């Protein structure tokens, strides 16, 4: 029994180190980024690893700092937010409550990889978007400022349609 408790404690320490790490973007950085934008063109938050976001920007010919890097990805067949995603979204919610961003509204776009049928992926992507929007609303962001939409597998992040990187949510400023 004693060995089991020690192993559990060690596993908790090893697997929780990133949970308590600082988020990739602090709320003040997010506010400064969006408050300083010229919104003539669509701007967004890149959701994925730093390398993935750089790769997407290079592929699209976009400038290096066209978006903010956040880590909001999902496990296969899941719309559940993990602790890392919750930490990132806490900072995003703080930023959205800042007076400098009070007039901005966002589209929360859910995505999937190509595993599953089109109909299933559409529903899963909608659940992912709603999961993020519900988290933001629970943390004080007005629901009128968020529009959750599911895009299924129609907009993969990388060429391999089955890559886990494609299981994500992206948030973009609503420019209409």
Coordinates of N, CA and C in Angstrom, one line a residue:
X1 N 0.8 -1.2 0.0 CA 0.0 0.0 0.0 C 0.9 1.3 0.0
X2 N 1.9 1.2 0.8 CA 2.8 2.3 0.9 C 3.5 2.6 -0.5
X3 N 3.9 1.6 -1.2 CA 4.4 1.8 -2.5 C 3.4 2.4 -3.5
X4 N 2.2 2.0 -3.4 CA 1.1 2.5 -4.3 C 1.0 4.0 -4.1
X5 N 1.0 4.4 -2.8 CA 0.8 5.9 -2.5 C 2.0 6.7 -3.0
X6 N 3.2 6.1 -2.9 CA 4.4 6.8 -3.4 C 4.4 7.0 -4.9
X7 N 3.9 5.9 -5.5 CA 3.9 5.9 -7.0 C 2.8 7.0 -7.5
X8 N 1.7 7.0 -6.8 CA 0.7 8.0 -7.1 C 1.2 9.4 -6.9
X9 N 1.9 9.7 -5.8 CA 2.4 11.0 -5.6 C 3.4 11.4 -6.6
X10 N 4.3 10.5 -7.0 CA 5.3 10.7 -8.0 C 4.6 11.0 -9.4
X11 N 3.6 10.2 -9.7 CA 2.9 10.4 -11.0 C 2.3 11.8 -11.0
X12 N 1.7 12.2 -9.9 CA 1.0 13.5 -9.8 C 2.0 14.6 -10.0
X13 N 3.2 14.5 -9.5 CA 4.2 15.5 -9.6 C 4.7 15.5 -11.1
X14 N 5.0 14.4 -11.6 CA 5.5 14.3 -13.0 C 4.5 14.8 -14.0
X15 N 3.2 14.5 -13.9 CA 2.3 14.8 -14.9 C 1.6 16.1 -14.7
X16 N 1.8 16.8 -13.6 CA 1.1 18.0 -13.3 C 2.0 19.2 -13.4
X17 N 3.3 19.0 -13.8 CA 4.2 20.2 -13.9 C 3.7 21.2 -14.9
X18 N 3.1 20.8 -16.0 CA 2.6 21.8 -17.0 C 1.3 22.5 -16.6
X19 N 0.6 21.8 -15.7 CA -0.7 22.3 -15.3 C -0.6 23.6 -14.5
X20 N 0.5 23.7 -13.7 CA 0.7 24.9 -12.9 C 1.6 25.9 -13.5
X21 N 2.1 25.6 -14.7 CA 3.0 26.5 -15.4 C 2.2 27.7 -15.8
X22 N 3.0 28.8 -16.1 CA 2.3 30.0 -16.5 C 1.7 29.7 -17.9
X23 N 0.6 30.4 -18.2 CA 0.0 30.2 -19.5 C 0.9 30.8 -20.6
X24 N 0.7 30.4 -21.8 CA 1.6 30.9 -22.9 C 1.4 32.4 -23.0
X25 N 0.2 32.9 -23.0 CA -0.1 34.3 -23.1 C -0.7 34.8 -21.8
X26 N -0.2 35.9 -21.3 CA -0.9 36.5 -20.1 C -2.0 37.4 -20.6
X27 N -3.0 37.7 -19.8 CA -4.2 38.5 -20.2 C -3.7 39.9 -20.7
X28 N -2.8 40.5 -20.0 CA -2.3 41.8 -20.5 C -1.7 41.8 -21.9
X29 N -1.0 40.7 -22.2 CA -0.4 40.5 -23.6 C -1.6 40.4 -24.6
X30 N -2.6 39.7 -24.2 CA -3.8 39.5 -25.1 C -4.5 40.8 -25.3
X31 N -4.7 41.6 -24.3 CA -5.3 42.9 -24.4 C -4.5 43.8 -25.3
X32 N -3.2 43.9 -25.0 CA -2.4 44.7 -25.8 C -2.4 44.3 -27.3
X33 N -2.4 43.0 -27.6 CA -2.4 42.6 -28.9 C -3.7 43.0 -29.7
X34 N -4.8 42.7 -29.1 CA -6.1 43.0 -29.7 C -6.4 44.5 -29.7
X35 N -6.1 45.2 -28.6 CA -6.4 46.7 -28.5 C -5.6 47.4 -29.6
X36 N -4.4 46.9 -30.0 CA -3.6 47.6 -31.0 C -3.9 47.2 -32.4
X37 N -4.8 46.4 -32.7 CA -5.1 45.9 -34.0 C -5.9 46.9 -34.8
X38 N -5.5 46.9 -36.1 CA -6.3 47.6 -37.1 C -7.2 46.5 -37.7
X39 N -8.4 46.5 -37.5 CA -9.3 45.4 -37.8 C -9.9 45.5 -39.2
X40 N -9.2 46.1 -40.1 CA -9.6 46.1 -41.5 C -9.6 44.6 -42.0
X41 N -8.6 43.9 -41.6 CA -8.5 42.4 -42.0 C -8.8 41.6 -40.7
X42 N -9.2 40.4 -41.0 CA -9.5 39.5 -39.9 C -8.3 39.1 -39.1
X43 N -8.4 39.2 -37.8 CA -7.3 38.8 -36.9 C -7.8 37.7 -36.0
X44 N -6.9 36.8 -35.6 CA -7.3 35.7 -34.7 C -6.2 35.2 -33.8
X45 N -6.6 34.3 -33.0 CA -5.7 33.7 -32.0 C -5.4 32.3 -32.6
X46 N -4.1 32.1 -32.8 CA -3.7 30.8 -33.3 C -3.7 29.8 -32.1
X47 N -4.4 28.7 -32.3 CA -4.5 27.7 -31.2 C -3.7 26.5 -31.6
X48 N -2.7 26.2 -30.9 CA -1.8 25.1 -31.1 C -0.5 25.4 -30.5
X49 N 0.5 24.5 -30.8 CA 1.8 24.8 -30.3 C 2.5 26.0 -31.0
X50 N 3.5 26.5 -30.5 CA 4.2 27.7 -31.1 C 4.6 27.3 -32.5
X51 N 5.2 26.1 -32.7 CA 5.7 25.7 -34.0 C 4.5 25.5 -35.0
X52 N 3.4 25.0 -34.5 CA 2.3 24.9 -35.4 C 1.8 26.2 -35.9
X53 N 1.7 27.2 -35.0 CA 1.2 28.5 -35.3 C 2.2 29.2 -36.3
X54 N 3.5 29.0 -36.1 CA 4.5 29.6 -37.0 C 4.4 29.0 -38.4
X55 N 4.2 27.6 -38.4 CA 4.1 26.9 -39.6 C 2.8 27.3 -40.4
X56 N 1.7 27.5 -39.7 CA 0.5 28.0 -40.4 C 0.7 29.4 -41.0
X57 N 1.3 30.3 -40.2 CA 1.5 31.6 -40.6 C 2.4 31.6 -41.9
X58 N 3.5 30.8 -41.9 CA 4.4 30.8 -43.0 C 3.7 30.2 -44.2
X59 N 2.9 29.2 -44.0 CA 2.2 28.5 -45.1 C 1.2 29.5 -45.8
X60 N 0.6 30.3 -45.0 CA -0.4 31.3 -45.5 C 0.3 32.6 -45.9
X61 N 1.6 32.7 -45.7 CA 2.3 34.0 -46.1 C 1.9 35.1 -45.1
X62 N 1.4 34.8 -44.0 CA 1.0 35.8 -43.0 C 2.3 36.3 -42.2
X63 N 2.2 37.5 -41.7 CA 3.3 38.0 -40.9 C 3.5 37.1 -39.6
X64 N 4.7 37.1 -39.1 CA 4.9 36.2 -38.0 C 4.0 36.5 -36.8
X65 N 3.6 37.7 -36.5 CA 2.9 38.1 -35.3 C 1.4 38.4 -35.6
X66 N 0.8 37.7 -36.6 CA -0.6 37.9 -37.0 C -1.6 37.4 -36.0
X67 N -1.1 36.5 -35.1 CA -2.1 35.9 -34.1 C -1.4 35.6 -32.8
X68 N -2.1 35.3 -31.8 CA -1.6 34.9 -30.5 C -1.6 33.4 -30.4
X69 N -0.5 32.9 -29.9 CA -0.4 31.4 -29.7 C -1.1 31.0 -28.4
X70 N -2.0 30.1 -28.5 CA -2.6 29.5 -27.3 C -2.7 28.0 -27.5
X71 N -2.8 27.3 -26.4 CA -2.8 25.8 -26.5 C -4.2 25.3 -26.2
X72 N -5.1 25.2 -27.1 CA -6.4 24.7 -26.9 C -6.7 23.6 -27.9
X73 N -6.3 22.4 -27.5 CA -6.5 21.3 -28.4 C -7.3 20.2 -27.6
X74 N -7.8 19.2 -28.3 CA -8.7 18.3 -27.7 C -8.2 16.8 -27.9
X75 N -8.5 15.9 -27.0 CA -8.3 14.5 -27.2 C -9.2 14.0 -28.3
X76 N -8.9 12.8 -28.8 CA -9.7 12.2 -29.8 C -11.1 12.0 -29.3
X77 N -12.1 12.4 -30.0 CA -13.5 12.1 -29.7 C -13.9 12.8 -28.4
X78 N -13.3 14.0 -28.1 CA -13.6 14.7 -26.8 C -13.9 16.2 -27.0
X79 N -14.8 16.7 -26.2 CA -15.0 18.1 -26.2 C -14.7 18.7 -24.8
X80 N -14.0 17.8 -24.0 CA -13.6 18.2 -22.6 C -12.3 19.1 -22.6
X81 N -12.4 20.1 -21.8 CA -11.2 21.0 -21.7 C -10.3 20.4 -20.6
X82 N -9.0 20.3 -21.0 CA -8.0 19.8 -20.0 C -7.5 21.0 -19.2
X83 N -6.7 20.7 -18.2 CA -6.2 21.8 -17.3 C -5.4 22.8 -18.0
X84 N -4.6 22.4 -19.0 CA -3.8 23.4 -19.8 C -4.8 24.3 -20.5
X85 N -5.8 23.8 -21.2 CA -6.7 24.6 -21.9 C -7.5 25.6 -20.9
X86 N -7.8 25.1 -19.7 CA -8.5 26.0 -18.7 C -7.6 27.1 -18.3
X87 N -6.3 26.8 -18.1 CA -5.4 27.9 -17.7 C -5.3 28.9 -18.8
X88 N -5.2 28.5 -20.1 CA -5.1 29.5 -21.2 C -6.4 30.3 -21.3
X89 N -7.5 29.6 -21.1 CA -8.8 30.3 -21.3 C -9.1 31.2 -20.1
X90 N -8.5 30.9 -18.9 CA -8.7 31.8 -17.8 C -8.0 33.2 -18.2
X91 N -6.9 33.1 -18.8 CA -6.2 34.4 -19.2 C -7.0 35.1 -20.3
X92 N -7.5 34.3 -21.2 CA -8.3 34.9 -22.3 C -9.6 35.6 -21.7
X93 N -10.2 34.9 -20.8 CA -11.4 35.5 -20.1 C -11.1 36.8 -19.4
X94 N -9.9 36.8 -18.7 CA -9.5 38.1 -18.0 C -9.3 39.2 -19.1
X95 N -8.7 38.8 -20.2 CA -8.5 39.8 -21.2 C -9.8 40.4 -21.8
X96 N -10.7 39.5 -22.0 CA -12.0 39.9 -22.6 C -12.8 40.8 -21.7
X97 N -12.6 40.7 -20.4 CA -13.3 41.5 -19.4 C -12.6 42.9 -19.2
X98 N -11.4 43.1 -19.8 CA -10.7 44.3 -19.7 C -11.5 45.4 -20.5
X99 N -11.6 46.6 -20.0 CA -12.4 47.7 -20.6 C -11.9 48.0 -22.0
X100 N -10.6 47.8 -22.3 CA -10.0 48.1 -23.6 C -10.5 47.1 -24.7
X101 N -11.1 46.0 -24.3 CA -11.6 45.0 -25.3 C -13.1 44.8 -25.1
X102 N -13.7 45.7 -24.4 CA -15.2 45.5 -24.1 C -16.1 45.6 -25.3
X103 N -15.6 46.2 -26.4 CA -16.4 46.3 -27.6 C -16.2 45.2 -28.6
X104 N -15.3 44.3 -28.3 CA -15.0 43.2 -29.2 C -15.9 42.0 -29.0
X105 N -16.3 41.4 -30.1 CA -17.0 40.1 -30.0 C -16.2 39.1 -30.8
X106 N -16.3 37.8 -30.4 CA -15.5 36.8 -30.9 C -16.3 35.6 -31.5
X107 N -15.8 35.0 -32.5 CA -16.4 33.8 -33.1 C -15.5 32.7 -32.5
X108 N -16.1 31.7 -31.9 CA -15.4 30.5 -31.3 C -15.6 29.4 -32.3
X109 N -14.5 29.0 -33.0 CA -14.6 28.0 -34.1 C -14.1 26.6 -33.6
X110 N -15.0 25.6 -33.6 CA -14.5 24.3 -33.3 C -14.2 23.5 -34.5
X111 N -13.1 22.7 -34.4 CA -12.6 21.9 -35.5 C -12.4 20.4 -35.1
X112 N -12.3 19.5 -36.0 CA -12.0 18.1 -35.8 C -10.9 17.6 -36.8
X113 N -10.4 16.4 -36.5 CA -9.6 15.8 -37.5 C -10.6 15.0 -38.4
X114 N -10.1 14.2 -39.3 CA -10.9 13.5 -40.3 C -11.5 12.2 -39.8
X115 N -11.2 11.8 -38.6 CA -11.7 10.6 -38.0 C -13.2 10.7 -37.8
X116 N -14.0 9.8 -38.3 CA -15.4 9.9 -38.1 C -16.2 10.4 -39.3
X117 N -17.5 10.3 -39.3 CA -18.3 10.8 -40.4 C -18.4 12.3 -40.4
X118 N -18.8 12.8 -41.5 CA -19.0 14.3 -41.6 C -20.0 14.8 -40.6
X119 N -21.1 14.1 -40.4 CA -22.1 14.5 -39.5 C -21.6 14.5 -38.1
X120 N -20.9 13.4 -37.7 CA -20.4 13.3 -36.4 C -19.4 14.4 -36.1
X121 N -18.5 14.6 -37.0 CA -17.4 15.6 -36.9 C -18.1 17.0 -36.7
X122 N -19.1 17.3 -37.5 CA -19.8 18.6 -37.4 C -20.3 18.8 -36.0
X123 N -21.0 17.7 -35.4 CA -21.5 17.8 -34.1 C -20.4 17.9 -33.0
X124 N -19.3 17.2 -33.2 CA -18.2 17.2 -32.2 C -17.6 18.6 -32.3
X125 N -17.4 19.2 -33.4 CA -16.7 20.5 -33.5 C -17.6 21.5 -32.9
X126 N -19.0 21.4 -33.0 CA -19.9 22.3 -32.4 C -19.8 22.2 -30.8
X127 N -19.7 21.0 -30.3 CA -19.6 20.7 -28.9 C -18.3 21.3 -28.4
X128 N -17.2 21.2 -29.1 CA -15.9 21.8 -28.7 C -16.0 23.3 -28.6
X129 N -16.6 23.9 -29.6 CA -16.8 25.4 -29.6 C -17.7 25.8 -28.4
X130 N -18.8 25.1 -28.2 CA -19.7 25.4 -27.1 C -19.0 25.2 -25.8
X131 N -18.1 24.2 -25.6 CA -17.4 24.0 -24.4 C -16.5 25.2 -24.1
X132 N -15.8 25.7 -25.1 CA -14.9 26.9 -24.8 C -15.8 28.1 -24.5
X133 N -16.8 28.3 -25.3 CA -17.7 29.5 -25.0 C -18.3 29.4 -23.6
X134 N -18.8 28.2 -23.2 CA -19.4 28.0 -21.9 C -18.4 28.3 -20.8
X135 N -17.1 27.9 -21.0 CA -16.1 28.2 -20.0 C -15.9 29.7 -19.9
X136 N -15.8 30.4 -21.0 CA -15.6 31.8 -21.0 C -16.8 32.5 -20.4
X137 N -18.0 32.1 -20.7 CA -19.2 32.7 -20.1 C -19.2 32.4 -18.6
X138 N -18.8 31.3 -18.1 CA -18.8 31.0 -16.7 C -17.7 31.8 -16.0
X139 N -16.8 32.3 -16.7 CA -15.7 33.2 -16.2 C -16.0 34.7 -16.5
X140 N -17.2 35.0 -16.7 CA -17.6 36.4 -16.7 C -17.7 37.1 -18.1
X141 N -17.5 36.4 -19.2 CA -17.6 37.0 -20.5 C -19.0 36.9 -21.0
X142 N -19.6 38.0 -21.4 CA -21.0 38.0 -21.8 C -21.3 37.1 -23.0
X143 N -22.3 36.3 -22.9 CA -22.7 35.4 -24.0 C -22.9 36.1 -25.3
X144 N -23.4 37.4 -25.3 CA -23.6 38.1 -26.5 C -22.3 38.4 -27.3
X145 N -21.2 38.3 -26.6 CA -19.9 38.6 -27.2 C -19.3 37.4 -27.9
X146 N -19.9 36.2 -27.7 CA -19.4 35.0 -28.2 C -20.3 34.3 -29.2
X147 N -19.8 33.8 -30.3 CA -20.6 33.0 -31.2 C -19.9 31.7 -31.4
X148 N -20.4 30.6 -31.0 CA -19.8 29.3 -31.1 C -20.3 28.6 -32.3
X149 N -19.4 28.2 -33.2 CA -19.7 27.5 -34.5 C -18.8 26.3 -34.6
X150 N -19.4 25.2 -35.2 CA -18.6 24.0 -35.5 C -18.3 24.0 -37.0
X151 N -17.1 23.7 -37.4 CA -16.7 23.7 -38.8 C -16.2 22.2 -39.2
X152 N -16.4 21.3 -38.3 CA -16.1 19.9 -38.6 C -14.6 19.7 -39.0
X153 N -14.4 19.0 -40.0 CA -13.1 18.7 -40.5 C -12.7 19.6 -41.8
X154 N -13.6 20.5 -42.0 CA -13.4 21.3 -43.3 C -12.2 22.3 -43.3
X155 N -11.6 22.6 -42.2 CA -10.5 23.5 -42.2 C -9.3 22.9 -41.4
X156 N -8.7 21.9 -41.9 CA -7.6 21.3 -41.2 C -6.4 22.3 -41.0
X157 N -5.7 22.2 -39.9 CA -4.6 23.0 -39.6 C -3.3 22.5 -40.4
X158 N -3.2 21.2 -40.6 CA -2.0 20.6 -41.3 C -2.5 19.7 -42.4
X159 N -1.6 19.4 -43.3 CA -2.0 18.6 -44.5 C -2.6 17.2 -44.1
X160 N -2.0 16.6 -43.1 CA -2.5 15.2 -42.7 C -3.9 15.4 -42.0
X161 N -5.0 15.0 -42.7 CA -6.3 15.3 -42.1 C -6.6 14.6 -40.8
X162 N -5.8 13.5 -40.5 CA -5.9 12.7 -39.2 C -5.0 13.2 -38.1
X163 N -4.2 14.2 -38.4 CA -3.3 14.7 -37.3 C -4.0 15.3 -36.2
X164 N -3.6 15.0 -34.9 CA -4.3 15.5 -33.7 C -4.3 17.0 -33.6
X165 N -3.4 17.7 -34.3 CA -3.3 19.1 -34.3 C -4.6 19.7 -34.9
X166 N -5.3 19.0 -35.7 CA -6.6 19.5 -36.3 C -7.7 19.5 -35.3
X167 N -7.6 18.8 -34.2 CA -8.6 18.8 -33.1 C -8.4 20.0 -32.2
X168 N -9.1 21.1 -32.5 CA -8.8 22.4 -31.8 C -10.0 23.3 -31.9
X169 N -9.9 24.4 -31.1 CA -10.8 25.5 -31.2 C -10.0 26.7 -31.4
X170 N -10.4 27.6 -32.4 CA -9.8 28.9 -32.6 C -10.8 30.0 -32.3
X171 N -10.3 31.1 -31.9 CA -11.1 32.3 -31.6 C -10.7 33.4 -32.5
X172 N -11.7 34.0 -33.1 CA -11.4 35.1 -34.0 C -12.3 36.3 -33.7
X173 N -11.7 37.5 -33.9 CA -12.6 38.7 -33.7 C -13.6 38.7 -34.7
X174 N -14.9 39.0 -34.3 CA -16.0 39.1 -35.3 C -15.9 40.5 -35.8
X175 N -15.7 40.6 -37.1 CA -15.5 41.9 -37.8 C -16.7 42.5 -38.4
X176 N -17.8 41.8 -38.4 CA -19.1 42.4 -39.0 C -19.7 43.3 -38.1

